[in-house]
Amino acid sequence: MLPIHLAIIFPFLTALIILLFLRRFKKIHLGWLVLIVPTILFIQLSTYIPKIASGQTFRNEMSWIPTFDINFLTNMDGLSLIFGLLITGIGTLVILYSIYYLATDPNVVQFYIYLLLFMGSMLGVVFSDHLMVLYVFWELTSISSFLLIAYWYQRKGSRYGAKKALHITVIGGFFMLVGFLMLHHLTGTFQISEMITQADTWKNDPLLTWIIVFVLIGAFTKSAQFPFHIWLPDAMEAPTPISAYLHSATMVKAGIYIVARFTPIFGGETIWFLLVSIIGLLTLFWGAFTAIRQTDLKALLAYSTVSQLGLIMTLFGVGSLSFHPQFSLEGTLYTQAIFAALFHLMNHSTFKGALFMIVGIIDYQIGTRDLRRLGGLASFMPISFTIAMIGSFSMAGLPPFNGFLSKEMFFTSMLQLKEMNIASITSLQTMATFFPIIAWLASVFTFIYCMMIVFQTFFGPFKIQNEEEAKEPSFGMLIPPIILGSLVVFVFFFPNILGDHIIKPAIYSIYPNVTADMIGSISQWHGFNTELKMTIGIIVLGTIIYVYLTYFKKVYIVFPRALSFDALYNNTLDKLDIYANKITNFYMTGYLRDYIAFIFSFFTVLLLGVFFYVDAFAFSIEGDATINIFAWILVGSIIIAGMTILFASSRMTAIIVNGYIGFAIAMFFVLFRAPDLALTQLVVETVTTALFLLCFYFLPEWEKEKPARKTKITNIIIAISVGVTFTLIALSVKSGRLFESISTYFEKSEELTGAKNIVNTVLGDFRAFDTMLEVIVLFIAGIGVYTLIKYKDKVEVKHDENE
Amino acid sequence: MEFIIAILAGVLFATGVYNLLQKQLLRIAIGTGLISHAAHLFILTMGKLKRGQPPIIVDNITNYTDPLPHALILTSIVISFGVTSVVLVLAYRTINENKTDNMEQLRGNEYE
């Protein structure tokens, strides 16, 4: 038996092998080779069914990053097995279908690599027992889905759809990651199975609400729940096998898997129940309602997927009530809801997969999937018609198809909700009344759009120009939908095979305390009860509305597209772009002056603020040296000189006065007993002044700058506040000295180095490293000056050569 | 004395910053020079302007001015000289190439 680790890695490995060795594989279609992967996996997983049904679980562990307690843990129980079987089973059929669907596509290598990546990551999601590993695979599904949606990357719609799907699912994924990290903080473990066993110990933690909200955002975005459902219809730009696989059977159920997996942990919380069931119900209704409006068959199916996912979500929400402390007594009844959810999950995968494949066939054969241009295909494509009818009627919840059974169970759960003593959850009593009503209305809409699929496509007048094309495709393309269609019927007649062997073990993995007889079995005929009356009501009302559909469609005028969530998404992106640009352009003006103003204002505010905040200003003249007359003269003259530069009328004055300041500083060095400094300063200032004078010849005439009054005042304010800050800080630092200087050590220079000039020994012996680098600075400056003068722009050189 | 020098350094800094905020390249070059003067004075002041002997060892004298700030300033003077010379040559080159020394006209356009 294949260990689960290998099952996850197998598709990735195959993708790698294809990439490395089989790129030039031309003789037969690559799909045949890829088909082996899910087939093997499906067969292997099937061998687990009896063992899982007998209550075993399989755990594997592989070390990944042990220092951070991150390990590749897998856990296979009933719940993961359902998803595993769906992924590999539908995967097999989809690949078989794609072999015919993409027979002539030149980029099929990429297609299969992405598909294998997706399959591996999806298996990783459902089998991981470690939150971080789960998250890694979760994001990998987002990425591979992104790649697959944009498979025909030359089309604008594909790129738009892919980007949208990535935006929404990745944002949701980030929320989920935050939720996971908080969960880890709360529980101290990353293992889901450990969390389940300890779920009671931290029931009342305030963090729990946030965790639930964050994790659910992740699950809702992935599973296209309201209002995050908007990416799914746009993802229909993907090739049809992808829509069938990712966007109906597997990826969109990852969120549902998360909800199911975490139900034992969060199920007892009221907010979990409220969020999951209400959002689910809303999605169910809104998806069904909007689907009727669509004219593109794939968009219609996308909205129907949204709606059906909402249905499953609602059932999981209701099912979670059995973990609620107040309802544990009535738990069995709520367990039924989970049973219904899992049952419908499998049914939905079968009939939705088949429907997508049929739509793909119609698109492939006729070249359009627009309902307004289709019609009368029943006699031309009898097999497709039959499968489409089976799929649609099952989706509508009609006998004798599996959708009927799950829909009846859905109604049962909704009705039970009302009978239960749930008044204790605030305002739930009234809510419970609405649950069955909304569910019933949504089912009416579901019925209508299912009829649209069948009757508008296959009946009515034949509108296609070219009758030659309206024929059945090659038989190979029909095999997968035929298999799925037969499953739809098979499950109706023998539902308990599925129920006993696959769904019940899954329920045990959610509710460890439940036993087989508590769930009971599915029966096709359950008496002439309320549920059946509701179904009859659906058929009656649905038929009436379908007949008068053109009148009914006027309802949609109330919901213009400009107010949809799509428009909100597009506007948000546009506005983000516009405002981010505006904000950036506001401060990135391109003017040096502005940047200098920003920098200095920022530092002034920061420094003054910090000094005020910690009350660090200090002022004392204690221990200061006395001031003599020379110093006064020098200070006064430097200040005057500085002002002169500001008001100088010619550049010559400015340069000379600047030179004067340098020499006055040298005088200060003399005054403060720093002979080396004075010498250097004199020399350097002379050279600098000479340099300035050299430039004088080339620089333009000194302009009297006349900036706007406002700019000038700002400049003055900035300059003065910088000066004041500088002075204040200098004074505070001076007045607060804590330690004696270390310079007494340098006074031993004669005995240590044999030199008498202390400054020079510091430069050349004690801290010679500085000096070395300073020499390098000068060296680099010299090279820079040389290069700047010597070398011209290459463009100019070329220009010269041309002359 | 330190008090006065601190104020002087502040004034130099303020005039330097004001020059930096101008449009002409020459003014900006002068501004950087003024700011480095201010910094040098600041370092010197922080080393205490106690009256002692110059830091050259002579027998029987124990009271020297602090040599460490002198060494730091010496390094700094040389470096700022290097930088100033590069700035000046850069200004020369800029004016040569662009025929203007007005910073507002030298503004880069990010969409070019």
JSON list of C-alpha atoms in Angstrom, two decimals, chain A residues 669-670 672-680 743-744 746-751 753-763 766, chain B residues 51-68 70-71 74:
[
{"chain": "A", "resi": 669, "resn": "PHE", "atom": "CA", "xyz": [41.33, 75.84, 16.32]},
{"chain": "A", "resi": 670, "resn": "VAL", "atom": "CA", "xyz": [44.29, 78.00, 17.19]},
{"chain": "A", "resi": 672, "resn": "PHE", "atom": "CA", "xyz": [41.38, 76.05, 21.33]},
{"chain": "A", "resi": 673, "resn": "ARG", "atom": "CA", "xyz": [44.93, 74.75, 21.23]},
{"chain": "A", "resi": 674, "resn": "ALA", "atom": "CA", "xyz": [44.61, 72.44, 18.28]},
{"chain": "A", "resi": 675, "resn": "PRO", "atom": "CA", "xyz": [47.64, 73.14, 16.09]},
{"chain": "A", "resi": 676, "resn": "ASP", "atom": "CA", "xyz": [47.23, 70.18, 13.75]},
{"chain": "A", "resi": 677, "resn": "LEU", "atom": "CA", "xyz": [43.63, 71.08, 13.14]},
{"chain": "A", "resi": 678, "resn": "ALA", "atom": "CA", "xyz": [44.48, 74.68, 12.46]},
{"chain": "A", "resi": 679, "resn": "LEU", "atom": "CA", "xyz": [47.11, 73.68, 9.95]},
{"chain": "A", "resi": 680, "resn": "THR", "atom": "CA", "xyz": [44.88, 71.26, 8.12]},
{"chain": "A", "resi": 743, "resn": "SER", "atom": "CA", "xyz": [41.95, 60.60, 26.52]},
{"chain": "A", "resi": 744, "resn": "THR", "atom": "CA", "xyz": [44.27, 60.41, 29.50]},
{"chain": "A", "resi": 746, "resn": "PHE", "atom": "CA", "xyz": [46.49, 58.72, 24.87]},
{"chain": "A", "resi": 747, "resn": "GLU", "atom": "CA", "xyz": [48.70, 60.98, 26.92]},
{"chain": "A", "resi": 748, "resn": "LYS", "atom": "CA", "xyz": [50.95, 57.98, 27.40]},
{"chain": "A", "resi": 749, "resn": "SER", "atom": "CA", "xyz": [51.77, 58.25, 23.71]},
{"chain": "A", "resi": 750, "resn": "GLU", "atom": "CA", "xyz": [55.45, 58.87, 24.27]},
{"chain": "A", "resi": 751, "resn": "GLU", "atom": "CA", "xyz": [56.01, 55.72, 26.30]},
{"chain": "A", "resi": 753, "resn": "THR", "atom": "CA", "xyz": [54.71, 54.86, 20.62]},
{"chain": "A", "resi": 754, "resn": "GLY", "atom": "CA", "xyz": [57.69, 57.07, 21.08]},
{"chain": "A", "resi": 755, "resn": "ALA", "atom": "CA", "xyz": [56.00, 60.12, 19.65]},
{"chain": "A", "resi": 756, "resn": "LYS", "atom": "CA", "xyz": [55.18, 63.38, 21.36]},
{"chain": "A", "resi": 757, "resn": "ASN", "atom": "CA", "xyz": [52.36, 64.68, 19.20]},
{"chain": "A", "resi": 758, "resn": "ILE", "atom": "CA", "xyz": [49.34, 63.01, 20.74]},
{"chain": "A", "resi": 759, "resn": "VAL", "atom": "CA", "xyz": [46.94, 63.82, 17.91]},
{"chain": "A", "resi": 760, "resn": "ASN", "atom": "CA", "xyz": [49.30, 62.32, 15.38]},
{"chain": "A", "resi": 761, "resn": "THR", "atom": "CA", "xyz": [49.79, 59.17, 17.40]},
{"chain": "A", "resi": 762, "resn": "VAL", "atom": "CA", "xyz": [46.04, 58.77, 17.64]},
{"chain": "A", "resi": 763, "resn": "LEU", "atom": "CA", "xyz": [45.82, 59.11, 13.87]},
{"chain": "A", "resi": 766, "resn": "PHE", "atom": "CA", "xyz": [46.06, 54.19, 18.12]},
{"chain": "B", "resi": 51, "resn": "ARG", "atom": "CA", "xyz": [42.11, 75.55, 28.60]},
{"chain": "B", "resi": 52, "resn": "GLY", "atom": "CA", "xyz": [45.03, 73.22, 28.63]},
{"chain": "B", "resi": 53, "resn": "GLN", "atom": "CA", "xyz": [48.21, 72.90, 26.66]},
{"chain": "B", "resi": 54, "resn": "PRO", "atom": "CA", "xyz": [48.18, 71.78, 23.05]},
{"chain": "B", "resi": 55, "resn": "PRO", "atom": "CA", "xyz": [48.32, 67.99, 22.89]},
{"chain": "B", "resi": 56, "resn": "ILE", "atom": "CA", "xyz": [52.03, 67.79, 22.31]},
{"chain": "B", "resi": 57, "resn": "ILE", "atom": "CA", "xyz": [53.97, 66.21, 25.11]},
{"chain": "B", "resi": 58, "resn": "VAL", "atom": "CA", "xyz": [56.31, 68.50, 26.88]},
{"chain": "B", "resi": 59, "resn": "ASP", "atom": "CA", "xyz": [58.01, 67.56, 30.13]},
{"chain": "B", "resi": 60, "resn": "ASN", "atom": "CA", "xyz": [56.48, 68.74, 33.38]},
{"chain": "B", "resi": 61, "resn": "ILE", "atom": "CA", "xyz": [53.13, 69.51, 31.84]},
{"chain": "B", "resi": 62, "resn": "THR", "atom": "CA", "xyz": [50.18, 67.29, 32.63]},
{"chain": "B", "resi": 63, "resn": "ASN", "atom": "CA", "xyz": [47.24, 69.38, 31.53]},
{"chain": "B", "resi": 64, "resn": "TYR", "atom": "CA", "xyz": [46.50, 68.90, 27.83]},
{"chain": "B", "resi": 65, "resn": "THR", "atom": "CA", "xyz": [43.42, 69.58, 25.75]},
{"chain": "B", "resi": 66, "resn": "ASP", "atom": "CA", "xyz": [41.54, 66.45, 24.75]},
{"chain": "B", "resi": 67, "resn": "PRO", "atom": "CA", "xyz": [43.36, 64.97, 21.70]},
{"chain": "B", "resi": 68, "resn": "LEU", "atom": "CA", "xyz": [40.66, 62.55, 20.64]},
{"chain": "B", "resi": 70, "resn": "HIS", "atom": "CA", "xyz": [41.14, 66.69, 17.36]},
{"chain": "B", "resi": 71, "resn": "ALA", "atom": "CA", "xyz": [41.91, 63.41, 15.67]},
{"chain": "B", "resi": 74, "resn": "LEU", "atom": "CA", "xyz": [41.09, 65.95, 11.37]}
]
